[in-house]
Tab-separated table of C-alpha atoms and ligand atoms in Angstrom:
chain	number	residue	atom	x	y	z
A	45	MET	CA	84.933	70.385	22.204
A	46	HIS	CA	83.092	72.606	23.883
A	47	ALA	CA	83.657	73.972	28.117
A	48	LEU	CA	81.490	76.253	29.930
A	49	ILE	CA	83.284	77.563	32.949
A	50	SER	CA	81.652	79.363	36.306
A	51	GLY	CA	84.314	81.898	37.830
A	52	ALA	CA	86.782	84.272	35.989
A	53	SER	CA	89.217	84.790	39.035
A	54	ILE	CA	91.781	82.748	38.857
A	55	ALA	CA	91.305	78.995	37.795
A	56	GLY	CA	88.564	79.794	35.516
A	57	PRO	CA	90.714	81.784	32.991
A	58	VAL	CA	93.575	79.978	33.499
A	59	LEU	CA	91.632	76.437	32.720
A	60	ALA	CA	90.469	78.987	29.725
A	61	TYR	CA	93.739	79.355	28.126
A	62	TRP	CA	95.077	75.916	27.894
A	63	LEU	CA	91.684	74.611	26.836
A	64	ARG	CA	91.925	76.844	24.012
A	65	ARG	CA	95.545	76.066	23.604
A	66	TYR	CA	94.204	72.241	22.537
A	67	GLY	CA	91.594	73.339	20.347
A	68	TRP	CA	88.416	73.731	22.659
A	69	ARG	CA	85.699	75.985	22.492
A	70	VAL	CA	85.048	78.102	25.983
A	71	THR	CA	82.474	80.380	27.488
A	72	VAL	CA	82.887	81.426	30.725
A	73	VAL	CA	80.299	82.860	33.001
A	74	GLU	CA	80.913	85.107	35.811
A	75	ARG	CA	78.644	86.543	38.883
A	76	SER	CA	80.169	89.592	39.155
A	77	PRO	CA	79.365	92.683	36.687
A	78	ALA	CA	82.782	93.407	35.675
A	79	LEU	CA	86.199	92.567	36.228
A	80	ARG	CA	87.664	93.490	39.763
A	81	ALA	CA	91.187	94.071	38.442
A	82	GLY	CA	93.652	96.362	39.004
A	83	ASP	CA	94.901	96.042	43.006
A	84	GLY	CA	92.067	95.659	44.046
A	85	GLY	CA	91.653	92.153	46.709
A	86	HIS	CA	94.067	90.432	49.345
A	87	ALA	CA	97.654	89.514	47.965
A	88	VAL	CA	98.287	85.656	47.071
A	89	ASP	CA	101.289	83.565	46.769
A	90	LEU	CA	102.378	81.512	43.884
A	91	PHE	CA	104.529	79.017	44.694
A	92	GLY	CA	106.954	76.201	42.338
A	93	PRO	CA	104.138	74.257	39.816
A	94	ALA	CA	102.075	77.549	39.926
A	95	VAL	CA	105.077	79.875	39.038
A	96	GLU	CA	106.125	77.428	36.408
A	97	VAL	CA	102.238	77.430	34.614
A	98	ILE	CA	102.131	81.027	34.910
A	99	GLU	CA	105.394	81.028	32.972
A	100	ARG	CA	104.252	78.899	30.450
A	101	MET	CA	101.504	81.122	29.942
A	102	GLY	CA	104.345	83.865	28.822
A	103	LEU	CA	103.194	86.447	31.882
A	104	ARG	CA	106.269	85.908	33.669
A	105	ASP	CA	107.746	89.454	33.679
A	106	ARG	CA	103.979	90.832	34.111
A	107	VAL	CA	103.565	89.322	36.830
A	108	HIS	CA	106.660	89.718	38.067
A	109	ALA	CA	105.945	93.375	37.231
A	110	ALA	CA	102.652	92.840	39.107
A	111	ARG	CA	104.098	91.478	42.260
A	112	THR	CA	103.445	92.953	45.931
A	113	ARG	CA	106.784	95.066	47.373
A	114	ASN	CA	105.979	93.932	51.320
A	115	ASP	CA	109.487	92.189	51.175
A	116	THR	CA	109.385	91.860	55.102
A	117	ILE	CA	106.959	91.383	57.945
A	118	THR	CA	107.098	93.132	61.195
A	119	LEU	CA	105.794	91.935	63.936
A	120	PHE	CA	104.815	94.830	67.037
A	121	ARG	CA	104.737	94.101	70.129
A	122	ARG	CA	103.252	95.591	73.934
A	123	HIS	CA	104.759	97.012	76.585
A	124	GLY	CA	107.533	98.584	75.014
A	125	ARG	CA	108.927	95.690	73.548
A	126	ALA	CA	111.142	96.623	69.891
A	127	PRO	CA	109.656	95.275	67.013
A	128	VAL	CA	110.636	91.641	65.248
A	129	THR	CA	111.294	92.435	61.399
A	130	VAL	CA	111.909	89.346	59.176
A	131	ALA	CA	112.259	88.759	55.512
A	132	THR	CA	109.207	87.241	53.881
A	133	ALA	CA	111.153	85.314	51.698
A	134	ASP	CA	112.759	83.446	55.098
A	135	LEU	CA	109.269	82.737	55.935
A	136	SER	CA	108.337	80.866	52.911
A	137	THR	CA	111.378	78.811	52.175
A	138	GLY	CA	110.585	75.341	53.218
A	139	ILE	CA	106.880	75.971	51.415
A	140	SER	CA	108.442	76.597	48.007
A	141	ALA	CA	112.379	77.784	46.527
A	142	ARG	CA	109.954	79.823	44.370
A	143	HIS	CA	107.351	82.158	44.853
A	144	VAL	CA	105.314	85.508	43.916
A	145	GLU	CA	103.545	87.283	45.649
A	146	ILE	CA	100.425	89.525	44.133
A	147	PRO	CA	97.359	90.853	44.212
A	148	ARG	CA	94.194	88.675	43.697
A	149	GLY	CA	92.926	91.373	41.313
A	150	ALA	CA	95.888	92.288	39.566
A	151	LEU	CA	96.236	88.624	38.746
A	152	ALA	CA	92.959	87.880	37.608
A	153	GLY	CA	93.445	91.083	35.520
A	154	LEU	CA	96.717	89.908	33.641
A	155	LEU	CA	94.899	85.986	33.002
A	156	HIS	CA	92.036	87.488	31.502
A	157	ASP	CA	94.129	89.744	29.262
A	158	ALA	CA	95.470	86.427	28.170
A	159	THR	CA	92.141	84.865	27.083
A	160	ARG	CA	89.785	87.782	26.230
A	161	ASP	CA	90.111	87.879	22.737
A	162	ASP	CA	89.593	84.115	21.759
A	163	VAL	CA	87.095	83.310	25.367
A	164	ASP	CA	83.601	84.148	25.299
A	165	TYR	CA	83.314	85.810	28.972
A	166	ARG	CA	79.974	86.645	29.925
A	167	PHE	CA	79.894	88.984	33.201
A	168	ASP	CA	77.403	89.002	35.705
A	169	THR	CA	75.889	86.256	34.474
A	170	VAL	CA	75.305	82.708	36.833
A	171	ILE	CA	74.181	78.966	35.480
A	172	GLU	CA	70.478	78.661	37.172
A	173	ARG	CA	70.064	75.273	36.471
A	174	LEU	CA	72.065	72.340	35.479
A	175	ASP	CA	70.995	69.499	33.581
A	176	GLY	CA	74.110	67.605	33.140
A	177	THR	CA	75.683	69.704	30.711
A	178	HIS	CA	72.737	71.303	30.202
A	179	ALA	CA	73.227	74.166	31.471
A	180	LEU	CA	70.235	77.966	31.559
A	181	LEU	CA	71.716	80.955	32.035
A	182	SER	CA	70.483	83.930	34.041
A	183	ASP	CA	70.794	86.191	30.922
A	184	GLY	CA	68.251	83.907	29.197
A	185	SER	CA	70.089	82.107	27.476
A	186	SER	CA	71.320	78.323	27.658
A	187	VAL	CA	74.242	76.532	26.862
A	188	THR	CA	74.825	72.233	26.034
A	189	ALA	CA	78.512	71.862	26.365
A	190	ASP	CA	80.747	68.543	26.824
A	191	LEU	CA	81.887	69.553	30.208
A	192	VAL	CA	80.740	71.978	32.472
A	193	VAL	CA	83.276	73.224	35.208
A	194	GLY	CA	82.773	75.166	38.410
A	195	ALA	CA	85.658	77.066	38.868
A	196	ASP	CA	83.464	79.551	41.164
A	197	GLY	CA	85.653	79.437	44.430
A	198	LEU	CA	84.425	78.198	48.002
A	199	HIS	CA	80.794	79.019	47.301
A	200	SER	CA	80.942	77.332	44.085
A	201	GLY	CA	77.146	77.805	42.341
A	202	VAL	CA	78.099	74.947	39.939
A	203	ARG	CA	79.025	72.396	43.275
A	204	ARG	CA	75.372	73.169	45.044
A	205	LEU	CA	73.438	72.621	41.875
A	206	SER	CA	75.446	69.528	40.821
A	207	PHE	CA	77.327	67.931	44.215
A	208	GLY	CA	74.679	69.433	47.038
A	209	PRO	CA	74.764	71.785	49.991
A	210	GLU	CA	77.860	73.541	50.527
A	211	SER	CA	77.523	72.414	54.047
A	212	ARG	CA	78.368	68.734	53.074
A	213	TYR	CA	81.905	69.600	52.419
A	214	ARG	CA	82.618	72.365	54.138
A	215	ARG	CA	84.615	72.099	56.929
A	216	PHE	CA	85.398	75.029	59.412
A	217	LEU	CA	88.719	75.465	60.723
A	218	GLY	CA	87.793	77.277	64.200
A	219	ALA	CA	88.488	81.129	62.646
A	220	TYR	CA	87.030	83.505	60.644
A	221	LEU	CA	89.127	86.895	58.181
A	222	ALA	CA	87.685	90.018	57.874
A	223	VAL	CA	89.552	92.227	54.891
A	224	TYR	CA	89.180	95.849	53.827
A	225	SER	CA	91.151	98.655	52.575
A	226	LEU	CA	91.824	101.864	54.384
A	227	PRO	CA	94.366	104.915	53.983
A	228	ASP	CA	97.792	104.333	55.463
A	229	VAL	CA	97.082	105.616	58.840
A	230	LEU	CA	99.744	103.189	60.407
A	231	GLY	CA	103.112	104.779	58.082
A	232	THR	CA	104.903	101.495	58.707
A	233	GLY	CA	106.199	101.697	55.293
A	234	PRO	CA	106.111	98.533	53.130
A	235	THR	CA	106.258	96.396	55.808
A	236	VAL	CA	103.395	93.740	57.064
A	237	ALA	CA	102.801	95.631	59.837
A	238	THR	CA	101.516	92.729	62.390
A	239	PHE	CA	99.603	92.687	66.037
A	240	THR	CA	98.701	89.522	67.648
A	241	ALA	CA	97.308	89.082	70.780
A	242	PRO	CA	96.039	85.329	71.851
A	243	ARG	CA	93.524	84.392	69.133
A	244	ARG	CA	93.874	86.970	67.638
A	245	VAL	CA	95.965	88.356	64.418
A	246	VAL	CA	95.910	91.929	62.089
A	247	ALA	CA	97.802	92.497	59.511
A	248	VAL	CA	97.618	95.942	57.824
A	249	TYR	CA	100.137	96.337	54.524
A	250	PRO	CA	100.265	98.888	51.604
A	251	THR	CA	98.750	98.784	48.102
A	252	ALA	CA	99.407	99.846	44.904
A	253	SER	CA	97.635	102.807	45.020
A	254	PRO	CA	99.666	105.215	46.813
A	255	GLY	CA	98.618	106.592	50.676
A	256	ARG	CA	96.176	103.271	50.664
A	257	SER	CA	96.895	100.299	52.803
A	258	ARG	CA	94.667	96.531	53.439
A	259	ALA	CA	93.679	95.702	56.613
A	260	LEU	CA	93.243	91.991	57.315
A	261	LEU	CA	91.908	90.466	60.512
A	262	LEU	CA	92.456	86.600	61.889
A	263	VAL	CA	90.347	85.840	64.692
A	264	ARG	CA	90.033	82.359	66.370
A	265	SER	CA	86.786	81.616	67.844
A	266	PRO	CA	84.468	78.443	68.356
A	267	GLN	CA	81.223	79.736	67.457
A	268	VAL	CA	79.516	79.362	64.477
A	269	ILE	CA	78.699	82.168	62.740
A	270	SER	CA	76.551	82.122	59.448
A	271	CYS	CA	78.556	84.519	57.397
A	272	ASP	CA	76.095	84.046	54.161
A	273	HIS	CA	74.279	86.442	52.724
A	274	ARG	CA	74.243	88.706	56.065
A	275	ASP	CA	74.232	92.076	55.159
A	276	PRO	CA	77.722	94.101	55.691
A	277	ARG	CA	76.525	96.317	58.260
A	278	THR	CA	76.103	92.983	60.898
A	279	GLN	CA	79.376	91.302	59.483
A	280	LYS	CA	81.521	94.366	60.486
A	281	SER	CA	79.236	94.384	64.337
A	282	LEU	CA	80.531	90.785	64.581
A	283	ALA	CA	84.330	91.375	63.233
A	284	ARG	CA	84.373	94.338	65.624
A	285	GLU	CA	83.395	91.961	68.039
A	286	LEU	CA	85.283	88.873	67.544
A	287	VAL	CA	88.526	91.391	66.986
A	288	GLU	CA	87.172	92.646	70.554
A	289	ASP	CA	88.047	96.351	69.505
A	290	ALA	CA	91.750	97.485	69.578
A	291	PHE	CA	94.120	94.550	71.560
A	292	ASP	CA	96.650	97.534	70.863
A	293	PRO	CA	96.406	100.841	71.263
A	294	ARG	CA	98.428	101.226	67.562
A	295	LEU	CA	95.280	99.357	66.196
A	296	THR	CA	92.386	101.677	66.943
A	297	PRO	CA	92.946	104.236	63.883
A	298	VAL	CA	92.784	100.524	61.378
A	299	LEU	CA	89.750	99.453	63.741
A	300	ALA	CA	88.414	102.993	63.010
A	301	HIS	CA	87.665	102.976	59.518
A	302	LEU	CA	85.913	99.192	59.561
A	303	ASP	CA	82.782	100.926	59.565
A	304	THR	CA	83.169	103.645	56.526
A	305	ALA	CA	85.400	100.771	54.339
A	306	ASP	CA	83.557	99.877	51.336
A	307	ASP	CA	85.026	96.663	50.272
A	308	PHE	CA	84.453	95.055	53.573
A	309	TYR	CA	84.915	91.322	53.227
A	310	PHE	CA	84.061	88.547	55.906
A	311	ASP	CA	84.280	85.323	55.878
A	312	GLU	CA	84.585	82.121	57.863
A	313	ILE	CA	87.919	79.939	57.442
A	314	ALA	CA	86.747	76.524	55.830
A	315	GLN	CA	88.344	74.367	54.006
A	316	ILE	CA	86.244	72.140	50.569
A	317	ARG	CA	86.552	68.676	51.256
A	318	MET	CA	85.216	66.384	48.786
A	319	ASP	CA	86.019	62.994	47.952
A	320	HIS	CA	85.155	63.302	44.786
A	321	TRP	CA	84.901	66.380	42.869
A	322	SER	CA	84.130	64.925	39.100
A	323	HIS	CA	80.878	63.612	38.022
A	324	GLY	CA	80.067	62.682	34.820
A	325	HIS	CA	81.127	65.770	32.850
A	326	VAL	CA	80.922	68.237	35.633
A	327	THR	CA	84.226	68.728	37.817
A	328	LEU	CA	85.351	71.328	39.794
A	329	VAL	CA	88.859	73.475	39.573
A	330	GLY	CA	90.622	75.572	42.228
A	331	ASP	CA	88.605	76.560	45.769
A	332	ALA	CA	85.479	75.332	44.428
A	333	GLY	CA	86.480	71.677	44.580
A	334	TYR	CA	89.500	71.627	46.838
A	335	GLY	CA	89.651	74.889	48.874
A	336	PRO	CA	92.486	74.536	51.686
A	337	GLY	CA	90.712	77.794	53.610
A	338	PRO	CA	90.847	81.311	52.738
A	339	ALA	CA	94.258	83.468	53.719
A	340	VAL	CA	95.605	80.253	54.861
A	341	GLY	CA	98.406	80.186	51.755
A	342	GLY	CA	98.174	77.820	49.262
A	343	GLY	CA	94.731	78.270	47.854
A	344	THR	CA	95.981	80.121	44.955
A	345	SER	CA	98.711	77.944	43.601
A	346	LEU	CA	96.549	74.677	43.732
A	347	ALA	CA	94.143	76.767	41.806
A	348	VAL	CA	96.460	77.824	38.743
A	349	ALA	CA	98.543	74.150	39.116
A	350	GLY	CA	95.149	72.593	39.425
A	351	ALA	CA	93.290	74.182	35.999
A	352	TYR	CA	96.417	73.410	34.184
A	353	VAL	CA	96.747	69.720	35.140
A	354	LEU	CA	92.382	69.168	34.223
A	355	ALA	CA	93.359	71.209	30.516
A	356	ALA	CA	96.238	68.829	30.121
A	357	GLU	CA	93.899	65.782	30.906
A	358	LEU	CA	91.729	67.022	28.497
A	359	GLY	CA	93.693	67.718	26.115
A	360	ALA	CA	95.952	64.853	26.336
A	361	GLY	CA	92.902	62.261	26.693
A	362	SER	CA	89.951	63.485	23.849
A	363	SER	CA	90.384	60.256	22.481
A	364	THR	CA	89.242	58.435	25.496
A	365	GLY	CA	86.988	60.589	26.535
A	366	VAL	CA	85.812	63.295	29.430
A	367	PRO	CA	84.891	61.495	32.406
A	368	ALA	CA	88.514	59.300	32.262
A	369	ALA	CA	90.371	62.426	31.793
A	370	LEU	CA	88.427	63.499	34.923
A	371	ALA	CA	89.629	60.484	36.589
A	372	ARG	CA	93.255	61.433	35.746
A	373	TYR	CA	92.698	64.842	37.298
A	374	GLN	CA	91.801	63.557	40.495
A	375	ALA	CA	94.601	61.225	40.576
A	376	ALA	CA	97.369	63.749	40.175
A	377	LEU	CA	95.648	66.183	42.005
A	378	SER	CA	94.264	64.250	45.226
A	379	GLU	CA	97.865	64.055	46.648
A	380	PRO	CA	98.777	67.992	46.252
A	381	VAL	CA	95.247	68.773	47.712
A	382	ARG	CA	95.878	66.595	50.538
A	383	ARG	CA	99.363	68.117	51.896
A	384	ALA	CA	97.313	71.888	50.993
A	385	HIS	CA	94.198	70.916	53.577
A	386	ARG	CA	97.089	69.639	55.971
A	387	PHE	CA	99.319	72.867	55.561
A	388	GLY	CA	96.946	75.384	55.670
A	389	ARG	CA	95.232	73.600	58.923
A	390	ALA	CA	98.654	74.006	60.278
A	391	VAL	CA	99.630	77.246	58.952
A	392	LEU	CA	96.243	78.948	60.970
A	393	GLY	CA	97.499	76.545	64.228
A	394	SER	CA	100.997	78.625	63.565
A	395	ILE	CA	99.843	82.124	62.846
A	396	VAL	CA	96.931	82.970	64.795
A	397	PRO	CA	98.295	82.410	68.483
A	398	ARG	CA	96.025	80.495	70.968
A	399	SER	CA	97.469	82.093	74.280
A	400	HIS	CA	99.898	84.267	75.414
A	401	ALA	CA	102.584	81.948	75.503
A	402	HIS	CA	102.314	81.555	72.076
A	403	VAL	CA	102.289	85.187	70.768
A	404	TRP	CA	105.847	85.410	72.911
A	405	LEU	CA	106.862	81.967	71.261
A	406	THR	CA	105.962	83.612	67.427
A	407	ALA	CA	108.105	86.673	68.302
A	408	GLN	CA	111.107	84.572	69.775
A	409	THR	CA	110.638	82.334	66.501
A	410	MET	CA	110.629	85.216	63.965
A	411	ARG	CA	113.698	86.442	65.949
A	412	ALA	CA	115.736	83.873	65.623
A	413	LEU	CA	114.643	82.663	62.255
A	414	PRO	CA	116.822	84.724	59.799
A	415	HIS	CA	120.077	83.305	61.935
A	416	LEU	CA	119.171	79.489	61.644
A	417	PRO	CA	120.591	77.189	59.108
A	418	ALA	CA	118.739	77.395	55.482
A	419	THR	CA	117.648	73.617	56.236
A	420	MET	CA	116.459	74.096	59.944
A	421	ARG	CA	114.723	77.460	58.277
A	422	SER	CA	113.191	75.072	55.589
A	423	ARG	CA	111.599	72.617	58.431
A	424	LEU	CA	110.402	75.222	60.463
A	425	THR	CA	108.259	77.151	57.893
A	426	SER	CA	107.620	73.911	55.769
A	427	PHE	CA	104.184	73.304	58.310
A	428	GLY	CA	104.474	69.922	57.860
A	429	SER	CA	104.063	69.812	54.432
A	430	GLY	CA	107.577	67.826	54.105
A	431	PRO	CA	110.797	68.490	52.642
A	432	ALA	CA	109.114	68.287	49.365
A	433	GLY	CA	106.983	71.563	50.108
A	434	MET	CA	103.244	72.288	49.513
A	435	LEU	CA	103.360	71.556	45.615
A	436	GLY	CA	106.334	69.768	44.888
A	437	ASP	CA	105.324	66.182	44.394
A	438	LEU	CA	102.658	67.877	41.632
A	439	THR	CA	104.762	67.182	37.994
A	440	LEU	CA	103.420	68.922	35.778
A	441	PRO	CA	102.570	67.564	32.280
A	442	PRO	CA	104.444	69.240	29.701
A	443	ALA	CA	102.867	71.858	27.467
A	444	PRO	CA	100.568	71.547	24.039
B	25	FAD	C1	90.794	87.691	52.368
B	25	FAD	C2	91.530	86.695	51.647
B	25	FAD	C3	93.345	86.229	51.987
B	25	FAD	C4	93.230	85.480	51.122
B	25	FAD	N1	94.664	85.338	51.153
B	25	FAD	C5	95.833	83.925	50.292
B	25	FAD	C6	96.525	83.853	50.335
B	25	FAD	O1	97.430	84.567	51.290
B	25	FAD	N2	97.400	83.453	49.359
B	25	FAD	C7	97.153	82.452	48.670
B	25	FAD	O2	97.197	81.576	47.810
B	25	FAD	N3	95.876	82.137	48.615
B	25	FAD	C8	94.914	83.543	49.694
B	25	FAD	N4	93.292	83.701	49.495
B	25	FAD	C9	93.032	82.490	48.654
B	25	FAD	C10	93.034	82.608	47.532
B	25	FAD	O3	92.244	83.950	47.153
B	25	FAD	C11	92.041	81.350	46.706
B	25	FAD	O4	92.357	80.536	47.019
B	25	FAD	C12	92.050	81.574	44.989
B	25	FAD	O5	91.827	83.171	44.719
B	25	FAD	C13	90.943	80.485	43.946
B	25	FAD	O6	91.108	80.978	42.953
B	25	FAD	P1	89.735	80.643	42.038
B	25	FAD	O7	89.702	80.603	40.981
B	25	FAD	O8	89.476	79.313	42.488
B	25	FAD	O9	88.561	80.945	43.182
B	25	FAD	P2	88.320	82.680	43.271
B	25	FAD	O10	89.117	83.672	43.455
B	25	FAD	O11	87.346	82.790	44.541
B	25	FAD	O12	87.087	83.243	42.331
B	25	FAD	C14	86.067	82.756	41.947
B	25	FAD	C15	84.860	83.698	41.260
B	25	FAD	O13	84.154	82.956	40.847
B	25	FAD	C16	83.060	83.918	40.798
B	25	FAD	N5	81.675	83.601	41.212
B	25	FAD	C17	81.636	82.938	42.515
B	25	FAD	N6	79.787	82.670	42.490
B	25	FAD	C18	80.020	82.782	40.951
B	25	FAD	C19	78.521	82.246	40.280
B	25	FAD	N7	77.313	81.478	40.856
B	25	FAD	N8	78.424	81.550	39.223
B	25	FAD	C20	79.551	82.774	38.546
B	25	FAD	N9	80.202	83.118	39.102
B	25	FAD	C21	80.933	83.039	40.410
B	25	FAD	C22	83.757	85.036	41.975
B	25	FAD	O14	83.000	86.074	41.710
B	25	FAD	C23	85.288	84.772	41.585
B	25	FAD	O15	85.237	86.320	40.392
B	25	FAD	C24	92.248	84.506	50.586
B	25	FAD	C25	91.409	84.778	50.593
B	25	FAD	C26	90.918	85.750	50.837
B	25	FAD	C27	89.318	85.736	50.730
């Protein structure tokens, strides 16, 4: 059996790894000219079952060695009020007892290393046309596979070619995000330095490269802006406009680097909601099929666990055929996906305050959190996903 996977970041290589274990041949096409590894990109979270999948891949020690070292979050307040610092572990107890945060690029690099020897990776290549499982690639070649998988993120090409335009499935959550790298201008050490105002949050944290940090801007706005195909200069001025310049004087040097950043990323915070993410012999995995929204947590875990479950269903069901395996994959994932979508909305509602009262309440909650009993801390940080946590009801099938 042969799978053609589009996307070589997180879901793609996890799926490739496990399909190889079931004896499939795998081709992965990736739009980027090369892997964006190293400490590149934002920090992502692995919770519960996703940590388990990584361990089953034998990557536990390497993932732990590459994890971020931002073990605390410090909320800086205005008008001379003392900052509030809380352990990130206290903020994630309600989501899962097992949690690792790692730069997305580092995780992608480890996953690529684990698969590069026996997977046919083709960078700088996209699927241009798809007729069933017959794909015409941008390098001029064509592939006829038994299964085509879109693991190509929120703006998936496979989804557009096979399921129709993105606008059908994208649900805007009413906020935008921007991320960029800059020198460590705040000098706040290994903590995630956070500044909030009504409708706006700016977080700055150090990266693994000495003297460098990364800024994440989250802005609530009802304004609908098309984020596709805009040139970075327009996106930068939009981000600045939305953040309304430095709402805290300590942010002036952070925003000063926005214009010169060469890795600036800007997008709307949106979820992908599909009733069915497979048809025939084509399916979607990770953000492409059910992304809960960037920067609200959960997307990476869902991508890793979803890829594992998909491979397991395909591996277990070769006698019953691909469509039956895809139906079982959908059935296994639908409840965790529903929870992750609810979780994403709740996290956004909680981390980007709506009003001055909300800003105040956030600081008070953070102050109280370490002193609360574990059960109450867990309830406060479960973001409506329930006591089992976001992916808690996902039972992983045994490894081959
Ligand atoms: C700023 C930001 C902050 C985030 N913070 C968090 C967080 O704190 N915690 C968390 O868990 N998640 C976070 N996320 C979300 C997380 O990055 C995603 O959920 C996760 O990366 C999903 O993995 P994926 O493999 O499904 O898709 P992606 O990681 O998006 O990978 C898609 C891959 O497909 C490639 N591609 C795209 N289009 C094509 C095409 N047409 N053909 C071929 N290749 C293509 C891309 O280049 C990319 O390599 C954040 C996202 C962003 C943007």
